[in-house]
């Protein structure tokens, strides 16, 4: 039988959620009967959580907070009772039912039946005619009101639509500008590190106007790549960054571009990659590759 | 009515479990920047990270009653929620959508609560210093596991190293980090 010592590796890996399936299954079975290891896993999880602080914090945009707080109202908490039928639904249901009854009444009772004096005929003929005229007037008035309402409604709708288009455009522009700013800030931060490096990559024959800049901290490996003017990757394919150290290409992050051919990717370069002299971007299967297989689009050196 | 900014995480989560929206807002104000930073590391996309951040806090809202303080710290619970949602999202996305959304970068804003931020900045500095004391190999293995959400097998393939070596480094790194962080902080809101 295995003892605690045999689970030490598995506990650390489980605390980081980095254990493989089989390892996790074996550990689960042991944890079920071992309080000591459960306590150890909890303690290691607390340590692992501290790693969250190793990433530079990033304040979310204020709209996100507002959106979240608005969404709370629509999100029932676990165990909270479900809201019943709303007042509006109930009213709409009743209105539909009475409209249905009224329709059946007017269609089924013919003039002939009315004249034959069945139990339904409680009006004399002149009264019936008067009633019919009154009903017709009401219908006309309702129709006119409906048309007027519909007109003002559609006018408001189109106004609203144009305001919303303008708002979206403004927001997009603002978002872009803020994005630029955030990027510039991050680049400046990376560049201010003592071991900062940048590499400018230029397009190959495959994409002559393409450019990219890789900025990274050679000590920590923290890196960002911004590329422009890359052709959109075909379906099932993506671009991949390579670090060329001692003539050997090491795999880097996999990315695709937006509609305008721009791409931005953040990540951590593994230690061997930080000594790289050369960099390249190739087109690979969407999941990335261990060594380059596709055409080269960008290349550059430090 | 206590000032929510002073309340310990545990108490705030208890209030959230009772349906207190201001308690959720207080937790958000305290941790959204840290969590968004982490989510961006995992997802490499600002848009996706913000999307998952909102999901995480909605989940906190729904599930705060599940948090059991006898079984771990509130911060650990939050970070674990955030990481697992981010890793689920990462697996669901293909590389294409990942980078396409990366360009739809949204703005960053200054953190509002300066005193709380100073406290966390100090904790960040301690973590940074502790990480700097690990060997390069240990640090890389830990960060690939934690921030990139890779399994040991995936890390071994990425670094082109034997699986056993990677596991040993990861475990040694985490144990050393625990030693370095031990007794660094006391108090209800200490992160470790």
Short mmCIF file of C-alpha atoms in Angstrom, two decimals:
data_model
loop_
_atom_site.label_atom_id
_atom_site.label_comp_id
_atom_site.label_asym_id
_atom_site.label_seq_id
_atom_site.Cartn_x
_atom_site.Cartn_y
_atom_site.Cartn_z
CA UNK A 1 0.00 0.00 0.00
CA UNK A 2 1.16 3.50 -0.80
CA UNK A 3 1.89 5.99 2.00
CA UNK A 4 1.63 9.77 2.20
CA UNK A 5 5.12 10.20 0.77
CA UNK A 6 4.00 8.63 -2.49
CA UNK A 7 1.41 11.35 -2.99
CA UNK A 8 3.65 14.34 -2.40
CA UNK A 9 4.20 15.11 -6.08
CA UNK A 10 0.58 14.51 -6.94
CA UNK A 11 -0.59 16.86 -4.16
CA UNK A 12 1.59 19.70 -5.41
CA UNK A 13 0.46 19.17 -8.99
CA UNK A 14 -3.19 18.92 -7.97
CA UNK A 15 -2.87 22.19 -6.04
CA UNK A 16 -1.75 23.81 -9.30
CA UNK A 17 -4.44 21.96 -11.31
CA UNK A 18 -1.59 20.66 -13.40
CA UNK A 19 -1.83 16.93 -12.62
CA UNK A 20 -2.63 14.47 -15.39
CA UNK A 21 -5.91 12.50 -15.35
CA UNK A 22 -4.57 9.18 -14.04
CA UNK A 23 -2.57 10.88 -11.30
CA UNK A 24 -5.64 12.81 -10.22
CA UNK A 25 -7.81 9.70 -10.05
CA UNK A 26 -5.31 7.86 -7.86
CA UNK A 27 -4.98 10.92 -5.62
CA UNK A 28 -8.75 11.32 -5.29
CA UNK A 29 -9.06 7.77 -4.05
CA UNK A 30 -6.38 8.40 -1.43
CA UNK A 31 -7.80 11.79 -0.35
CA UNK A 32 -11.16 10.21 0.38
CA UNK A 33 -9.59 8.36 3.31
CA UNK A 34 -6.73 10.67 4.35
CA UNK A 35 -7.46 13.86 6.29
CA UNK A 36 -3.78 14.68 6.54
CA UNK A 37 -3.34 14.82 2.79
CA UNK A 38 -6.58 16.80 2.40
CA UNK A 39 -5.21 19.42 4.79
CA UNK A 40 -1.90 19.47 2.94
CA UNK A 41 -3.71 19.99 -0.38
CA UNK A 42 -5.62 22.94 1.09
CA UNK A 43 -2.42 24.54 2.34
CA UNK A 44 -0.73 24.04 -1.03
CA UNK A 45 -3.73 25.57 -2.79
CA UNK A 46 -3.33 28.68 -0.65
CA UNK A 47 0.30 28.89 -1.76
CA UNK A 48 -0.65 28.32 -5.39
CA UNK A 49 -3.25 31.11 -5.17
CA UNK A 50 -0.45 33.55 -4.28
CA UNK A 51 0.84 32.97 -7.81
CA UNK A 52 -2.17 34.96 -9.01
CA UNK A 53 -0.32 38.00 -7.72
CA UNK A 54 2.62 37.33 -10.02
CA UNK A 55 0.56 38.56 -12.98
CA UNK A 56 0.47 42.37 -13.28
CA UNK A 57 -2.98 43.51 -12.11
CA UNK A 58 -5.26 45.13 -14.63
CA UNK A 59 -8.19 47.34 -13.64
CA UNK A 60 -11.34 46.40 -15.56
CA UNK A 61 -13.23 49.17 -17.39
CA UNK A 62 -15.94 50.76 -15.20
CA UNK A 63 -18.70 49.62 -17.58
CA UNK A 64 -17.91 46.05 -16.58
CA UNK A 65 -18.75 46.75 -12.94
CA UNK A 66 -22.02 48.44 -13.91
CA UNK A 67 -22.90 45.56 -16.22
CA UNK A 68 -22.15 43.00 -13.54
CA UNK A 69 -24.26 44.75 -10.90
CA UNK A 70 -27.14 45.04 -13.38
CA UNK A 71 -26.83 41.34 -14.21
CA UNK A 72 -27.15 40.37 -10.53
CA UNK A 73 -30.82 41.30 -10.58
CA UNK A 74 -31.44 38.81 -13.35
CA UNK A 75 -29.37 36.04 -11.75
CA UNK A 76 -31.12 33.95 -9.13
CA UNK A 77 -28.87 32.81 -6.34
CA UNK A 78 -28.60 29.12 -5.48
CA UNK A 79 -31.67 28.16 -3.46
CA UNK A 80 -33.46 31.45 -4.14
CA UNK A 81 -37.11 30.91 -5.19
CA UNK A 82 -38.05 31.38 -8.84
CA UNK A 83 -40.17 34.40 -9.71
CA UNK A 84 -43.75 33.53 -10.81
CA UNK A 85 -45.61 34.75 -13.87
CA UNK A 86 -45.12 38.49 -14.23
CA UNK A 87 -48.05 40.91 -14.06
CA UNK A 88 -47.56 41.81 -17.73
CA UNK A 89 -47.75 38.21 -18.90
CA UNK A 90 -50.93 37.69 -16.92
CA UNK A 91 -52.57 40.80 -18.42
CA UNK A 92 -51.52 39.86 -21.95
CA UNK A 93 -52.96 36.36 -21.44
CA UNK A 94 -56.30 37.69 -20.25
CA UNK A 95 -56.53 40.19 -23.14
CA UNK A 96 -55.89 37.45 -25.69
CA UNK A 97 -58.59 35.25 -24.17
CA UNK A 98 -61.25 37.97 -24.22
CA UNK A 99 -60.41 39.01 -27.80
CA UNK A 100 -60.91 35.40 -28.80
CA UNK A 101 -64.38 35.24 -27.17
CA UNK A 102 -65.48 38.51 -28.77
CA UNK A 103 -64.39 37.34 -32.21
CA UNK A 104 -66.36 34.13 -31.95
CA UNK A 105 -69.50 36.03 -30.88
CA UNK A 106 -69.57 38.39 -33.85
CA UNK A 107 -68.86 35.71 -36.41
CA UNK A 108 -71.27 33.07 -35.26
CA UNK A 109 -74.37 35.18 -34.77
CA UNK A 110 -75.70 35.92 -38.29
CA UNK A 111 -78.30 38.59 -39.11
CA UNK A 112 -80.86 35.84 -39.85
CA UNK A 113 -80.45 34.21 -36.48
CA UNK A 114 -80.72 37.59 -34.84
CA UNK A 115 -84.04 38.29 -36.56
CA UNK A 116 -85.46 34.85 -35.68
CA UNK A 117 -85.54 35.85 -32.08
CA UNK A 118 -83.31 33.23 -30.56
CA UNK A 119 -82.30 33.74 -26.96
CA UNK A 120 -79.29 35.66 -28.15
CA UNK A 121 -81.40 38.46 -29.68
CA UNK A 122 -81.96 40.88 -26.89
CA UNK A 123 -81.81 44.01 -29.08
CA UNK A 124 -84.54 45.20 -31.43
CA UNK A 125 -83.45 45.79 -35.05
CA UNK A 126 -82.86 49.62 -34.77
CA UNK A 127 -80.88 49.02 -31.64
CA UNK A 128 -78.81 46.44 -33.45
CA UNK A 129 -78.11 48.83 -36.34
CA UNK A 130 -77.16 51.55 -33.90
CA UNK A 131 -74.89 49.13 -32.11
CA UNK A 132 -73.26 48.09 -35.38
CA UNK A 133 -72.58 51.72 -36.36
CA UNK A 134 -71.17 52.47 -32.94
CA UNK A 135 -68.96 49.40 -33.14
CA UNK A 136 -67.78 50.43 -36.63
CA UNK A 137 -66.91 53.92 -35.33
CA UNK A 138 -64.98 52.43 -32.43
CA UNK A 139 -63.10 50.17 -34.84
CA UNK A 140 -62.22 53.17 -37.07
CA UNK A 141 -61.07 55.21 -34.10
CA UNK A 142 -58.96 52.32 -32.85
CA UNK A 143 -57.47 51.81 -36.31
CA UNK A 144 -56.57 55.51 -36.58
CA UNK A 145 -55.02 55.48 -33.12
CA UNK A 146 -53.09 52.34 -33.98
CA UNK A 147 -51.70 53.89 -37.17
CA UNK A 148 -50.68 57.05 -35.28
CA UNK A 149 -49.01 55.03 -32.56
CA UNK A 150 -47.29 52.82 -35.08
CA UNK A 151 -45.95 55.86 -36.96
CA UNK A 152 -44.58 57.55 -33.88
CA UNK A 153 -43.18 54.24 -32.68
CA UNK A 154 -41.32 53.59 -35.92
CA UNK A 155 -40.03 57.17 -36.00
CA UNK A 156 -38.70 56.73 -32.49
CA UNK A 157 -37.25 53.38 -33.39
CA UNK A 158 -35.29 54.79 -36.30
CA UNK A 159 -34.08 57.71 -34.17
CA UNK A 160 -33.02 55.27 -31.50
CA UNK A 161 -31.25 53.13 -34.08
CA UNK A 162 -29.24 56.06 -35.40
CA UNK A 163 -28.33 57.17 -31.88
CA UNK A 164 -27.27 53.65 -31.06
CA UNK A 165 -25.15 53.41 -34.23
CA UNK A 166 -23.45 56.68 -33.34
CA UNK A 167 -22.91 55.46 -29.79
CA UNK A 168 -21.43 52.19 -30.99
CA UNK A 169 -19.07 54.03 -33.33
CA UNK A 170 -17.96 56.36 -30.56
CA UNK A 171 -17.49 53.44 -28.21
CA UNK A 172 -15.49 51.54 -30.79
CA UNK A 173 -13.26 54.54 -31.39
CA UNK A 174 -12.84 55.07 -27.68
CA UNK A 175 -12.14 51.37 -27.19
CA UNK A 176 -9.49 51.48 -29.90
CA UNK A 177 -7.82 54.54 -28.44
CA UNK A 178 -7.84 53.04 -24.98
CA UNK A 179 -6.52 49.79 -26.39
CA UNK A 180 -3.65 51.70 -27.99
CA UNK A 181 -2.98 53.43 -24.71
CA UNK A 182 -3.03 50.19 -22.73
CA UNK A 183 -0.67 48.65 -25.27
CA UNK A 184 1.68 51.62 -25.15
CA UNK A 185 1.66 51.45 -21.36
CA UNK A 186 2.42 47.76 -21.31
CA UNK A 187 5.15 48.18 -23.88
CA UNK A 188 6.68 51.01 -21.87
CA UNK A 189 6.55 48.87 -18.75
CA UNK A 190 8.24 45.97 -20.53
CA UNK A 191 10.82 48.30 -22.04
CA UNK A 192 11.69 49.80 -18.67
CA UNK A 193 12.81 46.40 -17.34
CA UNK A 194 16.62 46.19 -17.03
CA UNK A 195 16.76 43.22 -19.40
CA UNK A 196 14.28 44.57 -21.91
CA UNK A 197 14.62 43.46 -25.51
CA UNK A 198 12.74 44.28 -28.67
CA UNK A 199 12.82 42.59 -32.01
CA UNK A 200 11.33 44.05 -35.16
CA UNK A 201 10.05 41.45 -37.57
CA UNK A 202 9.49 42.24 -41.25
CA UNK A 203 7.29 40.52 -43.80
CA UNK A 204 8.71 37.88 -46.13
CA UNK A 205 7.67 37.51 -49.77
CA UNK A 206 4.45 35.92 -48.53
CA UNK A 207 3.37 39.18 -46.84
CA UNK A 208 5.67 42.03 -47.81
CA UNK A 209 3.85 44.81 -45.95
CA UNK A 210 3.50 42.80 -42.72
CA UNK A 211 5.38 44.07 -39.66
CA UNK A 212 5.59 42.94 -36.05
CA UNK A 213 7.31 44.02 -32.89
CA UNK A 214 8.16 41.60 -30.11
CA UNK A 215 8.88 43.24 -26.77
CA UNK A 216 10.05 41.11 -23.86
CA UNK A 217 11.82 41.03 -20.55
CA UNK A 218 14.75 38.65 -20.98
CA UNK A 219 14.82 37.94 -17.24
CA UNK A 220 11.19 36.98 -16.65
CA UNK A 221 10.20 36.08 -20.21
CA UNK A 222 7.14 38.34 -20.04
CA UNK A 223 6.39 39.25 -23.65
CA UNK A 224 4.01 40.90 -26.05
CA UNK A 225 3.83 40.70 -29.82
CA UNK A 226 1.96 43.19 -31.97
CA UNK A 227 1.67 42.43 -35.68
CA UNK A 228 0.04 44.40 -38.50
CA UNK A 229 -0.91 43.73 -42.12
CA UNK A 230 -0.82 39.95 -41.93
CA UNK A 231 -3.22 38.25 -44.36
CA UNK A 232 -6.10 36.52 -42.49
CA UNK A 233 -5.20 32.91 -41.66
CA UNK A 234 -7.29 30.37 -43.61
CA UNK A 235 -9.77 28.22 -41.64
CA UNK A 236 -8.06 25.64 -39.45
CA UNK A 237 -4.72 27.48 -39.62
CA UNK A 238 -3.08 30.05 -37.36
CA UNK A 239 0.16 31.97 -37.07
CA UNK A 240 2.85 30.80 -34.69
CA UNK A 241 5.84 32.63 -33.28
CA UNK A 242 9.24 30.86 -33.17
CA UNK A 243 12.37 31.65 -31.17
CA UNK A 244 15.55 30.68 -32.94
CA UNK A 245 18.30 29.84 -30.46
CA UNK A 246 21.53 28.07 -31.56
CA UNK A 247 19.96 27.52 -34.96
CA UNK A 248 17.03 25.61 -33.48
CA UNK A 249 13.44 26.93 -33.64
CA UNK A 250 11.52 26.77 -30.33
CA UNK A 251 7.71 27.00 -30.44
CA UNK A 252 6.03 30.20 -29.20
CA UNK A 253 2.46 31.40 -28.98
CA UNK A 254 -0.17 30.68 -31.61
CA UNK A 255 -2.40 33.53 -32.79
CA UNK A 256 -4.63 34.79 -35.58
CA UNK A 257 -5.42 38.30 -36.76
CA UNK A 258 -8.52 40.46 -36.72
CA UNK A 259 -10.29 41.51 -39.94
CA UNK A 260 -7.73 44.28 -40.51
CA UNK A 261 -4.76 41.94 -40.24
CA UNK A 262 -3.78 43.04 -36.73
CA UNK A 263 -2.79 40.66 -33.98
CA UNK A 264 -1.72 41.08 -30.41
CA UNK A 265 -0.62 38.27 -28.14
CA UNK A 266 0.79 38.16 -24.60
CA UNK A 267 2.67 35.38 -22.91
CA UNK A 268 5.75 34.05 -21.19
CA UNK A 269 8.76 32.99 -23.22
CA UNK A 270 10.42 29.81 -21.88
CA UNK A 271 14.04 30.27 -20.69
CA UNK A 272 15.76 28.90 -23.83
CA UNK A 273 13.67 31.23 -25.97
CA UNK A 274 14.86 34.30 -24.05
CA UNK A 275 18.39 33.81 -25.40
CA UNK A 276 17.08 33.64 -28.95
CA UNK A 277 18.87 35.63 -31.63
CA UNK A 278 16.20 35.27 -34.26
CA UNK A 279 12.42 35.21 -34.46
CA UNK A 280 9.99 34.05 -37.10
CA UNK A 281 6.26 33.72 -37.65
CA UNK A 282 4.92 30.87 -39.77
CA UNK A 283 1.46 29.63 -40.75
CA UNK A 284 0.66 26.38 -38.91
CA UNK A 285 -2.29 24.16 -38.03
CA UNK A 286 -4.64 26.05 -35.64
CA UNK A 287 -3.38 24.14 -32.60
CA UNK A 288 0.26 25.09 -33.25
CA UNK A 289 3.22 22.80 -33.96
CA UNK A 290 6.37 21.62 -32.15
CA UNK A 291 8.58 22.60 -35.09
CA UNK A 292 7.76 24.83 -38.06
CA UNK A 293 5.95 23.12 -40.94
CA UNK A 294 4.35 25.99 -42.86
CA UNK A 295 5.37 29.05 -44.84
CA UNK A 296 7.23 31.89 -43.09
CA UNK A 297 5.44 35.28 -42.98
CA UNK A 298 7.65 37.37 -40.72
CA UNK A 299 11.23 37.23 -39.53
CA UNK A 300 13.63 39.37 -37.54
CA UNK A 301 16.52 39.48 -35.10
CA UNK A 302 17.18 41.21 -31.79
CA UNK B 1 -23.70 49.29 8.79
CA UNK B 2 -19.98 48.44 8.65
CA UNK B 3 -17.85 49.93 5.90
CA UNK B 4 -17.58 47.11 3.37
CA UNK B 5 -14.05 48.15 2.46
CA UNK B 6 -12.85 47.17 5.94
CA UNK B 7 -14.68 43.87 6.18
CA UNK B 8 -12.76 40.60 5.93
CA UNK B 9 -13.30 38.53 2.79
CA UNK B 10 -15.08 35.78 4.72
CA UNK B 11 -17.68 38.14 6.12
CA UNK B 12 -18.25 39.70 2.72
CA UNK B 13 -18.83 36.28 1.19
CA UNK B 14 -21.31 35.44 3.94
CA UNK B 15 -23.20 38.65 3.11
CA UNK B 16 -23.13 37.78 -0.59
CA UNK B 17 -24.64 34.40 0.29
CA UNK B 18 -27.52 36.28 1.93
CA UNK B 19 -28.07 38.28 -1.27
CA UNK B 20 -26.25 41.49 -0.34
CA UNK B 21 -25.30 43.20 -3.62
CA UNK B 22 -23.08 45.80 -1.96
CA UNK B 23 -20.98 42.97 -0.48
CA UNK B 24 -20.49 41.53 -3.96
CA UNK B 25 -19.52 44.98 -5.23
CA UNK B 26 -16.99 45.24 -2.38
CA UNK B 27 -15.41 41.87 -3.28
CA UNK B 28 -15.32 42.99 -6.90
CA UNK B 29 -13.60 46.26 -6.00
CA UNK B 30 -11.09 44.38 -3.91
CA UNK B 31 -10.10 41.65 -6.35
CA UNK B 32 -11.25 42.42 -9.90
CA UNK B 33 -7.89 43.93 -10.94
CA UNK B 34 -5.87 41.01 -9.60
CA UNK B 35 -8.22 38.49 -11.17
CA UNK B 36 -8.35 40.32 -14.51
CA UNK B 37 -4.53 40.37 -14.60
CA UNK B 38 -4.48 36.63 -14.00
CA UNK B 39 -7.25 35.96 -16.55
CA UNK B 40 -5.37 37.94 -19.18
CA UNK B 41 -2.29 35.81 -18.54
CA UNK B 42 -4.28 32.63 -19.00
CA UNK B 43 -6.46 33.73 -21.93
CA UNK B 44 -4.10 36.13 -23.78
CA UNK B 45 -7.10 38.19 -24.77
CA UNK B 46 -8.50 41.25 -23.10
CA UNK B 47 -12.04 40.66 -24.39
CA UNK B 48 -12.15 37.04 -23.25
CA UNK B 49 -10.59 37.91 -19.90
CA UNK B 50 -13.22 40.57 -19.19
CA UNK B 51 -15.97 38.23 -20.25
CA UNK B 52 -14.75 35.48 -17.93
CA UNK B 53 -14.29 38.03 -15.12
CA UNK B 54 -17.98 38.83 -15.28
CA UNK B 55 -18.88 35.12 -15.32
CA UNK B 56 -16.68 34.55 -12.29
CA UNK B 57 -18.42 37.23 -10.23
CA UNK B 58 -21.86 36.00 -11.31
CA UNK B 59 -20.78 32.57 -10.13
CA UNK B 60 -19.63 34.08 -6.83
CA UNK B 61 -23.08 35.65 -6.56
CA UNK B 62 -24.85 32.35 -7.17
CA UNK B 63 -22.52 30.11 -5.22
CA UNK B 64 -21.27 32.18 -2.29
CA UNK B 65 -23.17 29.80 0.01
CA UNK B 66 -20.84 27.00 -1.12
CA UNK B 67 -17.81 28.79 0.25
CA UNK B 68 -16.72 27.07 3.46
CA UNK B 69 -14.14 29.04 5.37
CA UNK B 70 -13.05 26.02 7.35
CA UNK B 71 -11.85 24.52 4.07
CA UNK B 72 -9.66 27.32 2.78
CA UNK B 73 -9.18 31.01 2.30
CA UNK B 74 -11.66 33.20 0.47
CA UNK B 75 -8.96 34.44 -1.87
CA UNK B 76 -7.99 30.87 -2.75
CA UNK B 77 -11.64 30.09 -3.48
CA UNK B 78 -11.97 33.13 -5.75
CA UNK B 79 -8.75 32.45 -7.62
CA UNK B 80 -9.64 28.78 -8.05
CA UNK B 81 -13.03 29.73 -9.50
CA UNK B 82 -11.43 32.23 -11.85
CA UNK B 83 -8.71 29.85 -13.02
CA UNK B 84 -10.98 26.93 -13.67
CA UNK B 85 -13.44 29.06 -15.65
CA UNK B 86 -10.59 30.57 -17.65
CA UNK B 87 -9.07 27.18 -18.41
CA UNK B 88 -12.49 25.83 -19.47
CA UNK B 89 -12.83 28.83 -21.75
CA UNK B 90 -9.34 28.35 -23.13
CA UNK B 91 -10.06 24.74 -24.02
CA UNK B 92 -13.36 25.74 -25.67
CA UNK B 93 -11.78 28.41 -27.83
CA UNK B 94 -9.73 27.67 -30.86
CA UNK B 95 -6.69 29.78 -31.59
CA UNK B 96 -8.64 31.72 -34.20
CA UNK B 97 -11.22 33.26 -31.88
CA UNK B 98 -8.55 33.83 -29.27
CA UNK B 99 -6.54 36.24 -31.35
CA UNK B 100 -9.53 37.79 -33.11
CA UNK B 101 -10.91 38.87 -29.76
CA UNK B 102 -7.47 40.01 -28.61
CA UNK B 103 -7.66 43.02 -30.88
CA UNK B 104 -10.95 44.18 -29.39
CA UNK B 105 -8.97 45.47 -26.43
CA UNK B 106 -10.94 47.39 -23.87
CA UNK B 107 -9.68 50.17 -21.68
CA UNK B 108 -7.91 49.81 -18.37
CA UNK B 109 -8.66 52.21 -15.56
CA UNK B 110 -6.79 53.29 -12.49
CA UNK B 111 -7.53 51.27 -9.38
CA UNK B 112 -9.83 53.32 -7.14
CA UNK B 113 -9.14 52.20 -3.60
CA UNK B 114 -5.61 53.38 -2.99
CA UNK B 115 -5.11 51.99 0.52
CA UNK B 116 -6.34 48.50 -0.32
CA UNK B 117 -4.29 48.65 -3.46
CA UNK B 118 -1.15 49.60 -1.55
CA UNK B 119 -1.67 46.60 0.71
CA UNK B 120 -2.02 44.27 -2.24
CA UNK B 121 0.87 45.93 -4.07
CA UNK B 122 3.00 45.04 -1.07
CA UNK B 123 1.83 41.44 -1.18
CA UNK B 124 2.54 41.37 -4.91
CA UNK B 125 6.04 42.57 -4.26
CA UNK B 126 6.55 39.79 -1.71
CA UNK B 127 5.37 37.17 -4.21
CA UNK B 128 7.60 38.66 -6.88
CA UNK B 129 10.63 38.55 -4.59
CA UNK B 130 9.84 35.00 -3.51
CA UNK B 131 9.56 33.91 -7.15
CA UNK B 132 12.88 35.53 -7.88
CA UNK B 133 14.47 33.25 -5.27
CA UNK B 134 13.34 30.11 -7.08
CA UNK B 135 15.55 28.65 -9.76
CA UNK B 136 14.70 29.71 -13.30
CA UNK B 137 13.51 26.16 -14.08
CA UNK B 138 11.27 26.01 -11.05
CA UNK B 139 9.76 29.42 -11.77
CA UNK B 140 9.08 28.57 -15.40
CA UNK B 141 7.44 25.25 -14.51
CA UNK B 142 5.22 26.90 -11.88
CA UNK B 143 4.13 29.75 -14.12
CA UNK B 144 3.44 27.50 -17.11
CA UNK B 145 1.27 25.34 -14.88
CA UNK B 146 -0.50 28.16 -13.13
CA UNK B 147 -0.75 30.95 -15.65
CA UNK B 148 -0.88 29.01 -18.89
CA UNK B 149 -3.03 26.25 -17.40
CA UNK B 150 -0.83 23.47 -18.80
CA UNK B 151 -0.69 19.93 -17.44
CA UNK B 152 2.70 18.44 -16.57
CA UNK B 153 2.69 16.42 -19.79
CA UNK B 154 2.05 19.58 -21.80
CA UNK B 155 4.81 21.47 -19.96
CA UNK B 156 7.25 18.64 -20.60
CA UNK B 157 6.41 18.79 -24.32
CA UNK B 158 6.62 22.59 -24.41
CA UNK B 159 10.03 22.66 -22.71
CA UNK B 160 11.23 19.50 -24.36
CA UNK B 161 12.19 18.05 -20.97
CA UNK B 162 11.51 14.63 -19.39
CA UNK B 163 8.15 14.47 -17.58
CA UNK B 164 9.74 13.32 -14.31
CA UNK B 165 12.12 16.29 -14.29
CA UNK B 166 9.27 18.73 -14.87
CA UNK B 167 7.21 17.22 -12.05
CA UNK B 168 10.11 17.37 -9.62
CA UNK B 169 10.79 21.01 -10.48
CA UNK B 170 7.14 21.99 -10.18
CA UNK B 171 6.78 20.38 -6.79
CA UNK B 172 10.12 21.72 -5.52
CA UNK B 173 9.14 25.19 -6.74
CA UNK B 174 5.79 25.14 -4.96
CA UNK B 175 7.32 23.83 -1.70
CA UNK B 176 10.01 26.47 -1.76
CA UNK B 177 7.46 29.17 -2.47
CA UNK B 178 5.45 27.97 0.51
CA UNK B 179 8.54 28.24 2.74
CA UNK B 180 9.32 31.73 1.44
CA UNK B 181 5.78 32.99 1.95
CA UNK B 182 5.23 31.35 5.34
CA UNK B 183 4.38 33.79 8.09
CA UNK B 184 4.72 36.75 5.77
CA UNK B 185 1.25 37.97 6.61
CA UNK B 186 -1.26 37.75 9.39
CA UNK B 187 -4.81 38.99 9.40
CA UNK B 188 -8.12 38.15 7.86
CA UNK B 189 -7.41 39.61 4.44
CA UNK B 190 -3.91 38.22 4.06
CA UNK B 191 -3.73 36.44 0.76
CA UNK B 192 -1.37 33.73 1.95
#
